[in-house]
Tab-separated table of C-alpha atoms in Angstrom:
chain	number	residue	atom	x	y	z
A	6	MET	CA	28.385	-4.307	2.279
A	7	SER	CA	29.286	-0.876	1.232
A	8	SER	CA	28.229	0.730	4.173
A	9	ARG	CA	29.303	4.729	3.269
A	10	ARG	CA	28.692	7.124	5.399
A	11	SER	CA	29.147	11.082	4.645
A	12	SER	CA	30.303	13.287	7.199
A	13	ARG	CA	26.687	14.270	7.816
A	14	GLY	CA	24.926	10.873	8.380
A	15	SER	CA	23.192	9.623	5.859
A	16	ILE	CA	23.597	6.167	7.098
A	17	SER	CA	22.267	3.409	4.829
A	18	GLU	CA	19.479	1.789	5.506
A	19	GLU	CA	20.486	-2.066	5.737
A	20	GLU	CA	22.730	-0.951	8.503
A	21	ILE	CA	20.058	0.573	10.429
A	22	ASN	CA	17.797	-2.795	10.039
A	23	GLU	CA	20.888	-5.099	11.004
A	24	LEU	CA	21.257	-2.951	14.032
A	25	ILE	CA	17.561	-3.416	14.760
A	26	SER	CA	17.529	-6.929	14.205
A	27	LYS	CA	20.333	-7.700	16.401
A	28	LEU	CA	18.728	-5.461	19.340
A	29	GLN	CA	15.713	-7.808	18.670
A	30	SER	CA	17.953	-10.821	19.229
A	31	LEU	CA	18.734	-9.593	22.582
A	32	LEU	CA	15.471	-9.293	23.907
A	33	PRO	CA	14.189	-11.606	25.778
A	34	ASN	CA	11.142	-12.818	23.971
A	35	ALA	CA	12.230	-14.243	20.731
A	36	ARG	CA	9.357	-13.172	18.605
A	37	ARG	CA	10.890	-13.299	14.826
A	38	ARG	CA	8.844	-10.734	12.857
A	39	GLY	CA	9.364	-9.043	9.494
A	40	SER	CA	11.121	-6.028	10.179
A	41	SER	CA	8.550	-3.868	8.902
A	42	GLN	CA	8.332	-0.243	9.704
A	43	ALA	CA	5.646	-0.294	12.817
A	44	SER	CA	7.603	-3.077	14.424
A	45	THR	CA	10.942	-0.563	14.923
A	46	THR	CA	8.699	1.487	16.872
A	47	LYS	CA	7.291	-1.180	19.226
A	48	LEU	CA	10.982	-2.732	19.263
A	49	LEU	CA	12.526	0.078	20.485
A	50	LYS	CA	9.487	0.699	23.386
A	51	GLU	CA	10.227	-3.003	24.044
A	52	THR	CA	13.583	-2.482	24.454
A	53	CYS	CA	12.927	0.946	26.572
A	54	ASN	CA	11.107	-1.079	28.656
A	55	TYR	CA	13.375	-3.576	29.316
A	56	ILE	CA	16.243	-1.640	30.389
A	57	LYS	CA	13.196	-0.077	32.758
A	58	SER	CA	12.582	-3.826	34.395
A	59	LEU	CA	16.390	-3.904	34.327
A	60	HIS	CA	17.550	-1.002	36.346
A	61	ARG	CA	14.135	-2.293	38.902
A	62	GLU	CA	15.919	-5.373	39.240
A	63	VAL	CA	19.234	-3.953	39.864
A	64	ASP	CA	17.679	-1.721	42.583
A	65	ASP	CA	16.127	-5.062	44.010
A	66	LEU	CA	19.303	-7.297	43.706
A	67	SER	CA	21.106	-4.107	45.420
A	68	ASP	CA	18.516	-4.046	48.286
A	69	ARG	CA	18.469	-7.510	48.783
A	70	LEU	CA	22.560	-7.268	48.697
A	71	SER	CA	22.643	-4.812	51.127
A	72	ASP	CA	20.317	-6.755	53.890
A	73	LEU	CA	22.454	-9.872	53.322
A	74	MET	CA	25.384	-8.195	54.205
A	75	SER	CA	24.162	-6.356	56.808
A	76	THR	CA	23.102	-10.064	58.423
A	77	MET	CA	26.055	-11.534	57.458
A	78	ASP	CA	28.888	-8.941	59.072
A	79	HIS	CA	31.603	-11.319	61.087
A	80	ASN	CA	29.216	-14.106	61.191
A	81	SER	CA	29.329	-16.887	58.373
A	82	PRO	CA	32.430	-18.491	57.388
A	83	GLY	CA	31.512	-17.487	53.765
A	84	ALA	CA	32.336	-13.863	54.311
A	85	GLU	CA	35.414	-14.703	55.634
A	86	ILE	CA	36.559	-16.652	52.687
A	87	ILE	CA	35.584	-13.924	50.456
A	88	ARG	CA	37.147	-11.445	52.314
A	89	SER	CA	40.715	-12.676	52.706
A	90	ILE	CA	40.364	-14.208	48.962
A	91	LEU	CA	39.441	-10.048	48.002
A	92	ARG	CA	42.321	-9.175	50.516
A	93	SER	CA	45.113	-11.010	48.591
B	23	MET	CA	46.566	-5.422	26.325
B	24	ASP	CA	44.240	-8.858	26.482
B	25	THR	CA	42.946	-9.175	29.955
B	26	LYS	CA	44.484	-12.983	31.205
B	27	SER	CA	41.187	-14.296	32.184
B	28	THR	CA	38.959	-14.054	28.837
B	29	PRO	CA	39.337	-16.933	26.156
B	30	PRO	CA	37.922	-15.127	23.390
B	31	PRO	CA	40.524	-12.431	21.932
B	32	ARG	CA	39.241	-9.207	21.525
B	33	PRO	CA	40.344	-7.189	18.406
B	34	HIS	CA	41.559	-4.295	19.643
B	35	GLN	CA	41.218	-1.761	16.831
B	36	ILE	CA	39.866	1.803	16.468
B	37	PRO	CA	36.359	1.806	14.975
B	38	ASN	CA	36.861	3.698	11.499
B	39	PRO	CA	33.811	6.236	10.816
B	40	SER	CA	32.967	3.951	7.216
B	41	ARG	CA	33.060	0.950	9.709
B	42	PRO	CA	34.733	-2.110	7.276
B	43	ASP	CA	34.594	-4.910	9.928
B	44	PHE	CA	31.148	-3.573	11.858
B	45	LEU	CA	30.203	-7.263	12.245
B	46	ALA	CA	33.869	-8.137	13.879
B	47	CYS	CA	33.213	-4.990	16.269
B	48	TRP	CA	30.017	-6.192	17.215
B	49	ALA	CA	30.651	-9.609	17.954
B	50	ALA	CA	33.655	-8.678	19.916
B	51	ALA	CA	31.932	-6.628	22.213
B	52	SER	CA	30.730	-8.849	24.455
B	53	PRO	CA	31.106	-8.195	28.361
B	54	SER	CA	33.924	-10.025	30.141
B	55	LYS	CA	32.385	-11.841	32.887
B	56	PRO	CA	35.338	-12.322	35.390
B	57	MET	CA	36.075	-8.563	35.126
B	58	LEU	CA	32.872	-7.757	35.982
B	59	ALA	CA	32.837	-10.151	39.056
B	60	PHE	CA	36.263	-8.525	39.731
B	61	HIS	CA	35.351	-4.899	39.894
B	62	PHE	CA	32.156	-5.847	41.676
B	63	LEU	CA	33.477	-7.951	44.648
B	64	ARG	CA	36.206	-5.217	45.335
B	65	ALA	CA	33.480	-2.602	45.226
B	66	LEU	CA	31.677	-4.539	47.581
B	67	SER	CA	34.461	-5.465	50.078
B	68	ARG	CA	35.258	-1.727	50.590
B	69	ILE	CA	31.647	-0.728	52.003
B	70	HIS	CA	31.955	-2.367	55.651
B	71	GLY	CA	31.470	0.967	57.485
B	72	VAL	CA	28.338	2.360	55.992
B	73	THR	CA	25.920	1.468	58.730
B	74	THR	CA	22.543	2.645	57.047
B	75	VAL	CA	20.635	0.386	55.104
B	76	ARG	CA	19.490	2.888	52.649
B	77	ARG	CA	23.138	4.358	52.236
B	78	ARG	CA	24.251	0.810	51.887
B	79	THR	CA	21.411	0.236	49.192
B	80	ARG	CA	22.551	3.315	47.312
B	81	THR	CA	25.994	2.801	47.435
B	82	ILE	CA	25.650	-0.719	46.262
B	83	ARG	CA	23.923	0.491	43.436
B	84	ARG	CA	26.309	2.622	42.246
B	85	ALA	CA	29.051	0.209	42.408
B	86	ALA	CA	26.879	-2.034	40.244
B	87	TYR	CA	26.939	0.771	37.447
B	88	SER	CA	30.638	1.535	38.172
B	89	SER	CA	31.953	-1.866	37.823
B	90	MET	CA	29.824	-2.598	34.850
B	91	ALA	CA	31.125	0.435	33.545
B	92	ARG	CA	34.803	-0.058	34.352
B	93	ALA	CA	34.543	-3.901	33.013
B	94	ALA	CA	32.916	-2.882	29.587
B	95	SER	CA	35.591	-1.256	26.799
B	96	PRO	CA	36.692	2.549	27.295
B	97	ARG	CA	35.544	2.705	23.590
B	98	ARG	CA	31.950	2.448	24.906
B	99	ALA	CA	30.398	6.119	24.949
B	100	TRP	CA	27.780	4.550	28.141
B	101	SER	CA	31.136	3.505	30.035
B	102	ARG	CA	32.447	6.960	29.855
B	103	ALA	CA	29.444	8.369	31.013
B	104	LEU	CA	28.661	6.450	33.951
B	105	LEU	CA	32.176	6.793	34.673
B	106	GLY	CA	32.046	10.376	34.370
B	107	GLN	CA	28.493	10.828	36.160
B	108	ALA	CA	30.466	8.460	39.542
B	109	ARG	CA	33.492	10.932	39.259
B	110	ALA	CA	31.332	13.739	39.267
B	111	ARG	CA	29.241	13.073	42.170
B	112	ARG	CA	32.140	11.849	44.021
B	113	SER	CA	33.704	15.612	43.485
B	114	ARG	CA	30.324	17.284	44.416
B	115	THR	CA	29.786	15.173	47.598
B	116	LEU	CA	33.439	15.363	48.847
B	117	THR	CA	34.271	19.449	48.293
B	118	GLY	CA	30.893	20.708	48.199
B	119	ARG	CA	29.885	24.259	47.103
B	120	ALA	CA	33.414	25.899	46.404
B	121	VAL	CA	34.139	23.067	43.504
B	122	LEU	CA	30.830	23.742	41.783
B	123	LEU	CA	31.189	27.446	42.188
B	124	ARG	CA	34.837	27.247	40.706
B	125	ARG	CA	33.786	24.638	38.237
B	126	ARG	CA	31.004	27.119	36.793
B	127	ARG	CA	33.929	29.893	36.886
B	128	ILE	CA	36.257	27.360	34.301
B	129	THR	CA	34.034	26.693	31.983
B	130	ALA	CA	33.032	30.305	31.652
B	131	ALA	CA	36.560	31.563	31.464
B	132	ALA	CA	38.165	29.151	29.082
B	133	PRO	CA	42.072	29.021	30.637
B	134	PRO	CA	41.928	27.101	34.181
B	135	GLN	CA	43.364	28.519	36.822
B	136	PRO	CA	44.183	25.939	39.434
B	137	SER	CA	44.931	26.849	42.858
B	138	SER	CA	45.850	23.863	44.671
B	139	PRO	CA	47.255	20.401	42.648
B	140	ALA	CA	44.487	18.212	44.296
B	141	SER	CA	41.499	20.319	43.480
B	142	ARG	CA	42.946	21.189	40.289
B	143	SER	CA	42.584	17.697	39.170
B	144	ALA	CA	39.299	17.122	40.235
B	145	THR	CA	38.206	20.517	39.152
B	146	ILE	CA	39.803	19.654	35.867
B	147	ILE	CA	38.402	16.701	35.676
B	148	ALA	CA	34.826	17.670	36.408
B	149	ALA	CA	35.034	20.399	34.340
B	150	ARG	CA	36.368	18.412	31.424
B	151	GLY	CA	33.418	16.027	32.131
B	152	GLU	CA	31.099	19.374	32.416
B	153	ILE	CA	31.949	20.109	29.725
B	154	SER	CA	31.400	17.550	27.476
B	155	THR	CA	28.005	17.038	28.831
B	156	ALA	CA	27.304	20.329	28.207
B	157	ALA	CA	28.344	20.736	24.726
B	158	ALA	CA	26.294	17.492	24.344
B	159	ARG	CA	22.916	18.193	25.968
B	160	PRO	CA	21.975	20.946	23.897
B	161	LEU	CA	22.909	19.585	20.654
B	162	PRO	CA	20.510	16.482	19.878
B	163	PRO	CA	21.188	15.342	16.599
B	164	ARG	CA	18.182	15.222	14.304
B	165	GLN	CA	18.112	11.878	12.105
B	166	GLU	CA	15.891	11.525	9.234
B	167	GLY	CA	14.258	7.720	9.833
B	168	GLU	CA	14.725	8.187	13.381
B	169	PRO	CA	11.040	7.284	15.145
B	170	PRO	CA	10.150	9.708	18.133
B	171	ARG	CA	10.588	6.672	20.535
B	172	ALA	CA	14.429	6.835	20.927
B	173	ASP	CA	13.987	9.937	22.587
B	174	ALA	CA	12.978	7.503	25.678
B	175	LEU	CA	16.187	5.123	24.671
B	176	ARG	CA	18.590	8.244	25.010
B	177	ARG	CA	17.164	9.031	27.998
B	178	LEU	CA	17.508	5.616	29.302
B	179	VAL	CA	21.043	4.664	28.173
B	180	PRO	CA	23.940	6.647	29.789
B	181	GLY	CA	25.549	9.159	27.462
B	182	GLY	CA	23.148	9.043	24.749
B	183	ALA	CA	21.907	12.441	24.731
B	184	GLY	CA	25.136	13.100	21.998
B	185	MET	CA	24.632	10.518	20.053
B	186	GLU	CA	23.436	9.453	16.715
B	187	TYR	CA	20.864	7.397	15.655
B	188	CYS	CA	23.183	4.385	14.509
B	189	SER	CA	25.610	4.763	17.389
B	190	LEU	CA	22.621	4.861	19.917
B	191	LEU	CA	21.389	1.312	18.907
B	192	GLU	CA	24.851	-0.175	18.958
B	193	GLU	CA	25.567	1.341	22.626
B	194	THR	CA	22.142	0.279	23.553
B	195	ALA	CA	22.975	-3.509	22.253
B	196	ASP	CA	26.337	-3.206	24.377
B	197	TYR	CA	24.309	-1.856	27.745
B	198	LEU	CA	22.042	-4.443	27.807
B	199	ARG	CA	24.128	-6.914	27.343
B	200	SER	CA	26.567	-5.513	30.132
B	201	LEU	CA	23.279	-5.184	32.392
B	202	ARG	CA	22.407	-8.565	32.129
B	203	ALA	CA	25.527	-9.778	33.188
B	204	GLN	CA	25.589	-7.431	35.834
B	205	VAL	CA	22.128	-8.791	37.151
B	206	GLN	CA	23.065	-12.171	36.652
B	207	LEU	CA	26.344	-11.763	38.950
B	208	MET	CA	24.071	-10.356	41.514
B	209	GLN	CA	21.714	-12.728	41.362
B	210	GLY	CA	24.739	-15.108	41.908
B	211	LEU	CA	26.110	-13.481	44.807
B	212	ILE	CA	22.855	-13.299	46.499
B	213	ASP	CA	22.301	-17.212	46.099
B	214	LEU	CA	25.938	-17.346	47.190
B	215	PHE	CA	25.705	-15.892	50.148
B	216	SER	CA	22.410	-17.092	51.083
B	217	CYS	CA	23.219	-20.695	50.872
B	218	GLN	CA	25.810	-20.325	53.696
């Protein structure tokens, strides 16, 4: 596979298509379409939505973690175990 | 320099511009879950003193992104961008407006003139981060076949503003994998803690 790039980036189409197909395989819905140009835009849009939903999920999970940590302080033995593991 | 707990050995090669082993670099860049857990749990164990719930949530979220960036390979531009943002935020909150003014003066005049060693390291690091982002931001690279949707993707992926389209796609894939691993880790921790 000759992937030659000049200094100002004339990247071959096959590289881009390969990258896009790899990206598609990472998305949650495993729809396998033919790689036409229209689905590239849709793929990028789905990627953006997926990243946004993952960000929201991180926020939500950190919220729940902070609630758990507030109730967990010096209470359960599990916290003591974890803290002692981290300390050593 | 392999981490002792990950079974697949990662080939640590500098990616050439011509990318001969393109697929090998791609396949080797999976995030290491034990390192992720280590960094995140260590960050969590430092959080005890914060009392306000909102501030703790924000601290946990920042710790999540920082540990995600630390567990990733420093070759990744998004990892460097995340750590640079965290560093800039820390120096900004610690030293306040004086550092901001000094940073602007440093980036305006090229040779840095530090006054004390502690502030010197902070301002040099901050100036470097400032210079790199200031150099990257007014220069969005124009691609020929790039769809307009890539702009939104650039805004979402950290450090995506200064990348070419090809590397943007690669960074996005790695960022997605790391994000997914981080979400799985946090979900697993919550399940673990709520069963106690």
